[in-house]
Coordinates of C-alpha atoms and ligand atoms in Angstrom, one line a residue:
M612 CA 28.6 -4.6 -0.2
K613 CA 29.4 -7.3 2.2
F614 CA 29.5 -6.6 5.9
F615 CA 30.8 -8.4 8.9
V616 CA 28.6 -7.5 11.9
E617 CA 29.5 -8.0 15.5
I618 CA 26.4 -7.7 17.7
Q619 CA 25.6 -8.7 21.2
D620 CA 22.1 -10.1 20.5
A621 CA 21.6 -12.0 17.2
R622 CA 17.9 -11.2 17.4
Q623 CA 18.7 -7.7 16.2
L624 CA 20.5 -9.0 13.2
A625 CA 17.5 -8.9 10.9
N626 CA 17.0 -5.3 11.9
V627 CA 20.6 -4.5 11.1
I628 CA 20.3 -6.2 7.7
A629 CA 17.2 -4.2 6.9
A630 CA 19.1 -0.9 7.7
L631 CA 22.1 -2.0 5.6
K632 CA 19.7 -2.6 2.7
I633 CA 18.4 0.9 2.9
I634 CA 21.9 2.1 2.1
D635 CA 22.7 -0.7 -0.4
P636 CA 19.8 -2.9 -1.6
Q637 CA 22.5 -5.6 -2.4
A638 CA 24.0 -5.5 1.1
E639 CA 24.9 -8.9 2.6
V640 CA 26.1 -10.0 6.0
T641 CA 28.9 -12.5 5.9
E642 CA 31.7 -13.8 8.1
E643 CA 34.4 -13.8 5.4
H644 CA 35.5 -11.8 2.5
Y645 CA 33.7 -8.7 3.7
D646 CA 34.2 -5.1 2.8
L647 CA 33.4 -3.5 6.1
R648 CA 33.3 -4.6 9.8
L649 CA 30.5 -3.1 11.9
I650 CA 30.2 -3.3 15.7
V651 CA 26.7 -2.7 17.0
E652 CA 26.5 -2.0 20.7
Y653 CA 23.6 -0.8 22.8
S654 CA 22.1 -0.9 26.3
S655 CA 18.6 -1.2 27.6
N656 CA 18.6 2.5 28.6
F657 CA 18.6 3.5 24.9
W658 CA 22.2 4.1 24.4
V659 CA 23.4 2.9 20.9
R660 CA 26.8 2.9 19.4
I661 CA 27.7 1.9 15.8
W662 CA 31.4 1.5 15.1
A663 CA 33.2 0.7 11.9
P664 CA 36.8 0.4 13.1
D665 CA 38.3 0.1 9.7
L666 CA 37.1 3.5 8.5
P667 CA 39.1 6.7 9.1
E668 CA 38.8 7.9 12.7
D669 CA 36.7 11.0 12.0
E670 CA 33.9 9.0 10.3
N671 CA 33.9 5.6 12.0
L672 CA 31.6 6.2 15.0
W673 CA 28.0 7.0 15.6
E674 CA 26.7 7.2 19.2
M675 CA 23.5 8.4 20.8
Q676 CA 21.8 8.4 24.1
D677 CA 18.2 8.8 23.4
Q678 CA 16.3 11.1 25.7
D679 CA 13.1 11.4 23.7
I680 CA 11.8 7.9 24.7
F681 CA 11.7 8.9 28.4
D682 CA 8.8 11.3 27.6
P683 CA 5.9 9.9 29.8
R684 CA 3.6 9.9 26.8
Y685 CA 5.4 6.8 25.4
Q686 CA 4.3 3.5 26.7
E687 CA 6.4 0.5 27.7
S688 CA 5.3 -1.3 24.6
D689 CA 7.1 1.3 22.5
Y690 CA 10.6 0.5 24.1
P691 CA 11.6 -2.5 22.0
K692 CA 10.7 -0.7 18.8
R693 CA 12.6 2.4 19.8
L694 CA 15.8 0.3 20.3
K695 CA 15.4 -1.1 16.8
E696 CA 14.8 2.4 15.4
L697 CA 17.9 3.8 17.1
I698 CA 20.1 1.0 15.7
R699 CA 18.7 1.7 12.2
L700 CA 19.3 5.4 12.6
G701 CA 22.9 4.8 13.7
I702 CA 23.6 2.5 10.7
I703 CA 22.1 4.7 8.1
S704 CA 23.7 7.8 9.6
L705 CA 27.2 6.3 9.7
L706 CA 27.1 4.6 6.4
G707 CA 25.0 7.2 4.6
K708 CA 27.7 9.8 5.4
R709 CA 30.4 7.4 4.3
F710 CA 28.8 6.5 1.0
D711 CA 27.1 9.8 0.4
R712 CA 23.6 8.4 0.5
K713 CA 20.7 10.2 2.1
P714 CA 17.7 7.8 1.9
I715 CA 14.6 10.0 1.4
W716 CA 12.6 7.6 3.6
G717 CA 15.2 7.6 6.4
T718 CA 15.0 4.5 8.6
L719 CA 11.6 3.5 7.2
S720 CA 11.4 0.4 5.1
A721 CA 7.8 -0.6 5.9
V722 CA 4.9 -0.5 3.5
R723 CA 2.8 2.0 5.5
P724 CA 4.8 5.1 6.4
T725 CA 1.9 7.1 7.7
K726 CA 1.3 4.6 10.5
I727 CA 4.2 6.1 12.4
F728 CA 2.5 9.5 12.2
H729 CA -0.7 8.1 13.6
H730 CA 1.1 6.1 16.3
L731 CA 2.8 9.3 17.6
R732 CA -0.4 11.3 17.4
Q733 CA -2.2 8.5 19.3
R734 CA 0.4 8.8 22.1
G735 CA -0.6 12.4 22.4
F736 CA 2.2 14.3 20.5
S737 CA 1.2 17.4 18.7
V738 CA 1.7 17.7 14.9
A739 CA 4.8 19.9 15.5
E740 CA 6.3 17.3 18.0
T741 CA 5.5 14.5 15.6
R742 CA 7.2 16.4 12.7
Q743 CA 10.4 16.8 14.8
K744 CA 10.5 13.1 15.6
L745 CA 10.0 12.1 11.9
L746 CA 13.0 14.3 11.1
T747 CA 15.3 13.3 13.8
I748 CA 14.5 9.7 15.0
Y749 CA 13.3 8.4 11.6
A750 CA 15.6 10.7 9.5
L751 CA 13.1 11.4 6.8
T752 CA 13.8 14.3 4.5
P753 CA 11.8 17.5 5.2
E754 CA 9.8 16.9 2.0
I755 CA 8.7 13.4 2.9
T756 CA 8.1 14.5 6.5
D757 CA 5.7 17.2 5.3
L758 CA 4.0 14.9 2.8
L759 CA 3.3 12.3 5.6
I760 CA 2.1 15.0 7.9
E761 CA -0.2 16.4 5.2
I762 CA -1.6 12.9 4.4
G763 CA -1.8 11.8 8.1
T764 CA -3.6 15.0 9.1
R765 CA -6.1 14.6 6.2
Q766 CA -6.8 11.0 7.3
E767 CA -7.4 11.6 11.0
K768 CA -11.1 12.6 10.5
F769 CA -11.8 9.1 9.0
F770 CA -10.8 7.2 12.1
Q771 CA -14.0 6.2 13.9
P772 CA -14.6 5.1 17.4
A773 CA -17.7 3.1 16.3
R774 CA -17.9 -0.6 15.5
T775 CA -17.3 0.0 11.8
V776 CA -15.8 -2.5 9.4
S777 CA -15.0 -2.3 5.7
L778 CA -15.4 -5.1 3.2
Y779 CA -13.1 -6.1 0.4
I780 CA -14.4 -8.6 -2.3
G781 CA -11.8 -10.1 -4.6
I782 CA -12.8 -11.2 -8.1
P783 CA -9.6 -13.0 -9.3
F784 CA -10.4 -12.9 -13.0
C785 CA -9.2 -10.7 -15.8
P786 CA -9.7 -10.7 -19.6
S787 CA -6.0 -11.4 -20.0
R788 CA -3.0 -11.0 -17.7
C789 CA -1.0 -7.8 -17.9
R790 CA 2.8 -8.4 -18.0
Y791 CA 3.6 -6.4 -14.9
C792 CA 0.8 -7.9 -12.8
S793 CA 1.5 -9.6 -9.4
F794 CA -2.1 -9.5 -8.1
A795 CA -4.2 -12.5 -7.4
A796 CA -5.8 -12.8 -10.8
V797 CA -6.0 -15.4 -13.6
S798 CA -6.9 -14.9 -17.2
L799 CA -10.4 -15.8 -18.3
E800 CA -8.8 -17.0 -21.6
T801 CA -7.4 -19.9 -19.7
H802 CA -9.4 -20.2 -16.5
H803 CA -13.0 -19.5 -17.5
H804 CA -14.1 -22.9 -16.3
L805 CA -13.4 -21.8 -12.7
V806 CA -15.8 -18.9 -12.7
K807 CA -19.0 -20.9 -11.8
G808 CA -17.5 -22.7 -8.8
F809 CA -15.8 -19.5 -7.6
L810 CA -19.1 -17.5 -7.7
E811 CA -20.9 -20.3 -5.8
A812 CA -18.4 -20.1 -3.1
L813 CA -18.4 -16.3 -3.0
H814 CA -22.2 -16.2 -2.6
L815 CA -21.8 -18.5 0.4
E816 CA -19.2 -16.2 1.8
I817 CA -21.4 -13.2 1.3
A818 CA -24.3 -14.9 3.2
A819 CA -21.9 -15.9 6.0
T820 CA -20.5 -12.4 6.2
R821 CA -24.0 -11.0 6.5
Q822 CA -24.6 -13.3 9.5
L823 CA -21.3 -12.2 11.1
I824 CA -22.2 -8.5 10.6
R825 CA -25.5 -9.0 12.3
E826 CA -24.2 -11.1 15.1
H827 CA -21.6 -8.5 16.1
G828 CA -23.6 -5.4 15.3
F829 CA -20.9 -4.1 12.8
Q830 CA -21.6 -1.1 10.7
V831 CA -20.2 -1.6 7.2
E832 CA -18.6 1.7 6.4
S833 CA -17.2 0.9 2.9
V834 CA -17.3 -1.8 0.3
Y835 CA -14.7 -2.4 -2.3
I836 CA -15.0 -5.0 -5.1
G837 CA -11.6 -5.4 -6.6
G838 CA -9.4 -8.1 -8.1
G839 CA -8.7 -8.9 -10.8
T840 CA -11.3 -7.1 -12.8
P841 CA -14.9 -7.6 -11.5
T842 CA -16.3 -6.1 -14.7
S843 CA -14.8 -9.0 -16.7
L844 CA -17.6 -11.2 -15.4
N845 CA -20.5 -11.7 -17.8
L846 CA -23.4 -9.3 -17.2
A847 CA -25.7 -11.8 -15.5
D848 CA -23.0 -12.9 -13.0
F849 CA -21.9 -9.4 -12.5
A850 CA -25.4 -8.0 -11.8
E851 CA -26.2 -10.9 -9.5
L852 CA -23.1 -10.4 -7.5
L853 CA -23.8 -6.6 -7.1
Q854 CA -27.4 -7.3 -6.0
A855 CA -26.2 -9.8 -3.5
V856 CA -23.7 -7.4 -2.0
Q857 CA -26.2 -4.6 -2.0
G858 CA -28.9 -6.7 -0.4
S859 CA -26.8 -8.5 2.2
L860 CA -23.8 -6.2 3.0
V861 CA -24.6 -2.6 2.2
S862 CA -26.6 -0.7 4.8
E863 CA -27.6 2.8 5.7
H864 CA -24.2 3.1 7.4
T865 CA -22.3 2.5 4.2
R866 CA -20.7 5.6 2.9
E867 CA -19.1 4.3 -0.3
F868 CA -19.3 1.3 -2.6
T869 CA -16.4 1.0 -5.1
V870 CA -16.1 -1.3 -8.1
E871 CA -12.8 -1.8 -9.9
A872 CA -13.6 -1.6 -13.6
G873 CA -9.9 -1.4 -14.3
R874 CA -9.8 -2.7 -17.9
P875 CA -11.9 -0.3 -20.0
E876 CA -12.8 -3.0 -22.6
T877 CA -14.8 -4.8 -19.9
I878 CA -17.2 -1.8 -19.4
D879 CA -20.4 -1.4 -21.3
A880 CA -23.7 0.4 -20.8
D881 CA -25.4 -2.6 -19.2
K882 CA -22.7 -3.0 -16.6
I883 CA -22.8 0.6 -15.8
Q884 CA -26.6 0.3 -15.3
A885 CA -26.1 -2.7 -13.1
M886 CA -23.7 -0.7 -10.9
K887 CA -26.2 2.1 -10.7
N888 CA -29.0 -0.2 -9.8
A889 CA -26.9 -1.6 -6.9
G890 CA -26.0 1.8 -5.5
V891 CA -22.3 1.8 -6.5
T892 CA -20.7 5.2 -5.8
R893 CA -17.2 4.9 -7.2
V894 CA -15.5 3.1 -10.1
C895 CA -11.9 2.8 -11.1
V896 CA -11.2 2.9 -14.8
N897 CA -7.5 2.6 -15.3
P898 CA -5.4 3.8 -18.3
Q899 CA -2.0 3.0 -16.7
T900 CA -0.5 5.1 -19.5
M901 CA -1.9 7.2 -22.3
K902 CA 0.6 5.8 -24.8
D903 CA -0.8 3.0 -27.1
E904 CA 2.7 1.5 -27.7
T905 CA 3.2 1.0 -24.0
L906 CA -0.2 -0.4 -23.5
Q907 CA 0.6 -3.1 -26.1
L908 CA 4.0 -3.7 -24.6
I909 CA 2.6 -4.3 -21.1
G910 CA -0.1 -6.7 -22.3
R911 CA -3.2 -4.5 -21.9
R912 CA -5.7 -5.3 -24.6
H913 CA -7.2 -1.9 -24.9
S914 CA -6.2 1.3 -26.6
V915 CA -6.2 4.9 -25.3
A916 CA -9.2 5.6 -27.4
Q917 CA -11.1 2.7 -25.8
F918 CA -10.2 4.0 -22.4
I919 CA -11.5 7.5 -23.2
Q920 CA -14.7 6.0 -24.6
A921 CA -15.3 4.0 -21.5
V922 CA -14.8 7.0 -19.3
M923 CA -17.2 9.1 -21.4
M924 CA -19.8 6.4 -21.1
V925 CA -19.4 6.3 -17.3
E926 CA -19.6 10.1 -17.1
Q927 CA -22.7 10.2 -19.3
M928 CA -24.6 7.5 -17.5
S929 CA -23.7 8.1 -13.8
H930 CA -22.5 10.3 -11.1
F931 CA -19.9 7.9 -9.9
I932 CA -16.7 9.2 -8.4
V933 CA -14.1 8.1 -11.0
N934 CA -10.6 7.0 -10.1
M935 CA -7.8 6.5 -12.7
D936 CA -4.6 4.7 -12.1
L937 CA -1.3 5.6 -13.8
I938 CA 2.0 3.8 -13.5
L939 CA 5.3 5.6 -13.4
G940 CA 8.4 3.8 -14.7
L941 CA 6.8 1.6 -17.3
P942 CA 9.3 0.1 -19.8
G943 CA 10.2 2.3 -22.7
E944 CA 8.7 5.4 -20.9
N945 CA 10.6 8.2 -19.4
G946 CA 9.4 10.9 -16.9
A947 CA 8.3 13.1 -19.7
D948 CA 6.0 10.4 -21.1
F949 CA 4.5 9.8 -17.7
L950 CA 3.9 13.5 -17.2
Q951 CA 2.2 13.7 -20.6
S952 CA -0.1 10.8 -19.5
C953 CA -0.9 12.8 -16.3
Q954 CA -1.8 15.8 -18.4
Q955 CA -4.1 13.9 -20.6
V956 CA -5.8 12.1 -17.7
L957 CA -6.4 15.5 -16.1
Q958 CA -8.3 16.7 -19.1
L959 CA -10.8 13.9 -18.3
K960 CA -11.3 15.4 -14.8
P961 CA -11.6 12.3 -12.7
E962 CA -12.2 12.9 -9.0
N963 CA -9.3 10.6 -8.0
I964 CA -6.0 9.8 -9.6
T965 CA -3.6 7.2 -8.2
I966 CA 0.0 7.1 -9.1
H967 CA 1.8 3.8 -8.9
T968 CA 5.5 3.4 -9.4
L969 CA 6.5 0.2 -11.1
A970 CA 7.7 -2.4 -8.6
P971 CA 9.2 -5.4 -10.5
K972 CA 7.9 -8.3 -8.4
R973 CA 8.6 -11.9 -8.7
A974 CA 5.0 -12.8 -9.4
A975 CA 4.9 -10.6 -12.6
A976 CA 5.2 -12.5 -15.9
W977 CA 8.2 -10.5 -17.1
H978 CA 10.1 -10.5 -13.8
K979 CA 13.0 -12.4 -15.3
D980 CA 13.3 -9.9 -18.2
F981 CA 13.5 -6.8 -16.0
A982 CA 17.3 -6.5 -16.2
A983 CA 17.0 -6.3 -20.0
L984 CA 14.2 -3.7 -20.0
D985 CA 14.8 -0.1 -20.8
L986 CA 13.6 1.1 -17.4
T987 CA 13.5 4.8 -16.8
Q988 CA 16.5 6.1 -14.9
E989 CA 16.1 6.6 -11.1
Q990 CA 16.6 10.3 -11.0
D991 CA 14.2 10.8 -13.9
I992 CA 11.5 8.8 -12.1
G993 CA 12.0 10.7 -8.8
K994 CA 11.8 14.0 -10.6
A995 CA 8.6 13.0 -12.5
W996 CA 7.0 11.8 -9.3
N997 CA 7.5 15.2 -7.7
E998 CA 6.4 17.1 -10.8
A999 CA 3.3 15.0 -11.2
L1000 CA 2.4 15.7 -7.6
S1001 CA 2.9 19.5 -8.1
M1002 CA 0.9 19.3 -11.4
L1003 CA -2.0 17.6 -9.6
R1004 CA -2.0 19.9 -6.7
R1005 CA -2.3 22.8 -9.0
E1006 CA -5.5 21.2 -10.3
N1007 CA -6.9 20.8 -6.8
Y1008 CA -6.0 17.2 -6.1
F1009 CA -4.5 16.4 -2.7
P1010 CA -2.7 13.3 -1.5
Y1011 CA -4.7 11.2 0.9
Y1012 CA -3.0 7.8 1.1
I1013 CA 0.5 6.5 0.4
Y1014 CA 2.2 3.2 0.5
R1015 CA 5.5 1.7 -0.5
Q1016 CA 6.4 -1.7 -2.0
R1017 CA 9.4 -3.9 -2.0
S1018 CA 11.6 -3.4 -5.1
I1019 CA 9.7 -0.2 -6.0
L1020 CA 11.7 1.8 -8.5
A1021 CA 13.7 4.8 -7.4
E1022 CA 12.6 4.5 -3.8
Q1023 CA 9.3 6.1 -4.7
A1024 CA 5.8 5.2 -3.4
N1025 CA 2.3 4.7 -4.6
I1026 CA 0.1 7.7 -3.8
G1027 CA -3.6 8.3 -4.1
L1028 CA -4.8 11.9 -4.8
A1029 CA -8.4 13.1 -4.6
R1030 CA -10.3 16.3 -5.1
P1031 CA -11.7 17.6 -1.8
E1032 CA -14.3 15.4 -0.2
T1033 CA -13.8 12.5 -2.6
E1034 CA -11.2 10.5 -0.7
N1035 CA -11.7 6.8 -0.9
I1036 CA -12.4 5.7 2.7
Y1037 CA -11.6 2.0 2.0
N1038 CA -8.1 2.9 0.8
I1039 CA -7.4 4.8 4.0
Q1040 CA -8.8 2.2 6.3
M1041 CA -7.0 -0.6 4.5
M1042 CA -3.7 1.2 4.5
E1043 CA -3.7 2.6 8.0
E1044 CA -5.2 -0.5 9.7
R1045 CA -7.5 1.4 12.1
E1046 CA -10.6 -0.6 11.2
T1047 CA -11.2 -4.3 10.6
I1048 CA -11.4 -5.3 7.0
L1049 CA -13.4 -8.4 6.2
G1050 CA -12.0 -9.9 3.0
L1051 CA -14.2 -12.1 0.8
G1052 CA -13.4 -13.9 -2.4
G1053 CA -10.1 -14.8 -4.2
G1054 CA -6.9 -13.7 -2.4
A1055 CA -8.8 -11.3 -0.2
I1056 CA -7.1 -10.5 3.1
T1057 CA -9.2 -10.2 6.3
K1058 CA -7.5 -7.9 8.8
W1059 CA -8.9 -8.0 12.3
V1060 CA -7.9 -4.8 14.1
F1061 CA -8.2 -5.0 17.9
G1062 CA -6.9 -3.7 21.2
S1063 CA -6.1 -0.1 22.1
D1064 CA -2.9 -0.2 20.1
Y1065 CA -4.6 -1.4 16.9
Q1066 CA -3.0 -4.8 16.7
V1067 CA -3.6 -6.6 13.4
L1068 CA -4.2 -10.2 12.7
R1069 CA -4.4 -11.2 9.0
L1070 CA -5.9 -14.1 7.1
Q1071 CA -5.7 -14.5 3.4
N1072 CA -8.3 -16.4 1.3
P1073 CA -6.8 -18.7 -1.3
K1074 CA -5.7 -16.9 -4.4
C1075 CA -6.6 -19.8 -6.7
P1076 CA -10.3 -19.8 -7.5
A1077 CA -10.5 -23.6 -7.4
T1078 CA -8.9 -23.8 -4.0
Y1079 CA -11.2 -21.0 -2.7
H1080 CA -14.2 -23.0 -3.9
R1081 CA -12.9 -26.2 -2.3
D1082 CA -12.0 -24.6 1.1
I1083 CA -14.9 -22.2 1.5
G1084 CA -16.7 -24.2 4.2
K1085 CA -13.6 -24.3 6.5
L1086 CA -12.8 -20.7 5.7
I1087 CA -16.2 -19.5 6.8
V1088 CA -16.0 -21.3 10.1
K1089 CA -12.4 -20.1 10.8
K1090 CA -13.3 -16.5 10.1
A1091 CA -16.4 -16.6 12.3
Q1092 CA -14.4 -18.1 15.2
Q1093 CA -11.6 -15.6 14.9
T1094 CA -14.0 -12.7 14.7
R1095 CA -15.7 -13.9 17.9
L1096 CA -12.3 -14.3 19.6
L1097 CA -10.9 -10.9 18.7
L1098 CA -14.0 -8.7 18.3
G1099 CA -16.8 -10.5 20.1
Ligands
SF4_1192 S1 -6.1 -5.8 -15.0 FE1 -5.1 -5.5 -13.1 S2 -5.4 -7.4 -11.9 FE2 -5.9 -7.8 -14.1 S3 -4.0 -8.6 -15.0 FE3 -4.0 -6.4 -15.4 S4 -2.9 -5.5 -13.6 FE4 -3.5 -7.6 -13.1

């Protein structure tokens, strides 16, 4: 739909557009040939009125004088955000009613919905008060509200007052590129010549990070080697990397050490042994689906049987916590196929299961073909997502982190579930941004978290391994300076 928007301050326009897109992802704001005129009015004392003069009188107006924000537990820094939230609430309430649309995530369009829960709790609101606000100010459905409260409450115990940091190490290589992939990863088939230079740079960054940790007295709480597929490195490189991480970055404060071994065909007994030697505690072995036809279609180079074999080997040789990723909404699969994959994965008894919903992104190889793909219908996806959650709960898995992505199918989310006491700390810290994450390697994002309100400053390493190699010197200096400035 096309909207003509009259608004007193153009700086709110982006916020208005974001709210319109919640109701209609194709929504546009234009000055001519529009379908509906909207007048957005507000005042600094948190009065907001949304008016659509061309609609019938009994459904053309939404108006609210917010009283909640005058609660003394809020701070002045919350005021600008609240005004935005009220404008969004007005737009989705007025248009949602008109177009019979009740967005399950209410006014939220951000990636990290649980941050709202933590923010309100930090201001001193009880869980019951927070629940009420999620329902009324953010207009979440009761189901999503309860889910966020469950996850947020579970996460609270992981927020530490100490000077802890977590580390992410990105290995941007994979045996081949999956068709849906939008991560910072290149295929070893075409980019093998970049591995040597990349690893040289990474070892320099590991040494520099060790210095930084010592200088600032940081305690490394968790380490996550992801990518890409770290296990696609050859054994000598892989073992050397793990030893460097273990020797330079892991300490007695480190509570977990994860390695992504996402592609089962890259795992063998020697690499499992190398991980054991380096004190790894958790690995991810990802089937994505338990249907061989789909695996072929999405460009994975392994079969279901290979995946099961790899998991068995890990189980026999180690006591690692095992995570398995599944994707809901893969082309050619309906909700029933996905639930069948869930059931099969459950039989393997991993400690963690992560459910991703397909998000057709521009960086994915087949982005252009998405319109032509037989994608599972929205309702079917929503139903399967809920059923999968219930199925996993019955088997003693509980949700512990959640995030959304742009263009995700059927308004769903990605959600991590864990058996009790096996939650991945890195995933929580990275998602909730309560702890600084130092990112090393290809495409890794450093997030400095500072100040009493947990402000975040981000810096991403180059995704291209060659650029990373070329720029590593400058990058190390920049990160050291920024760390001193923000956390020194
Ligand atoms: S294994 Fe993961 S990172 Fe590598 S290409 Fe496939 S989806 Fe991308």
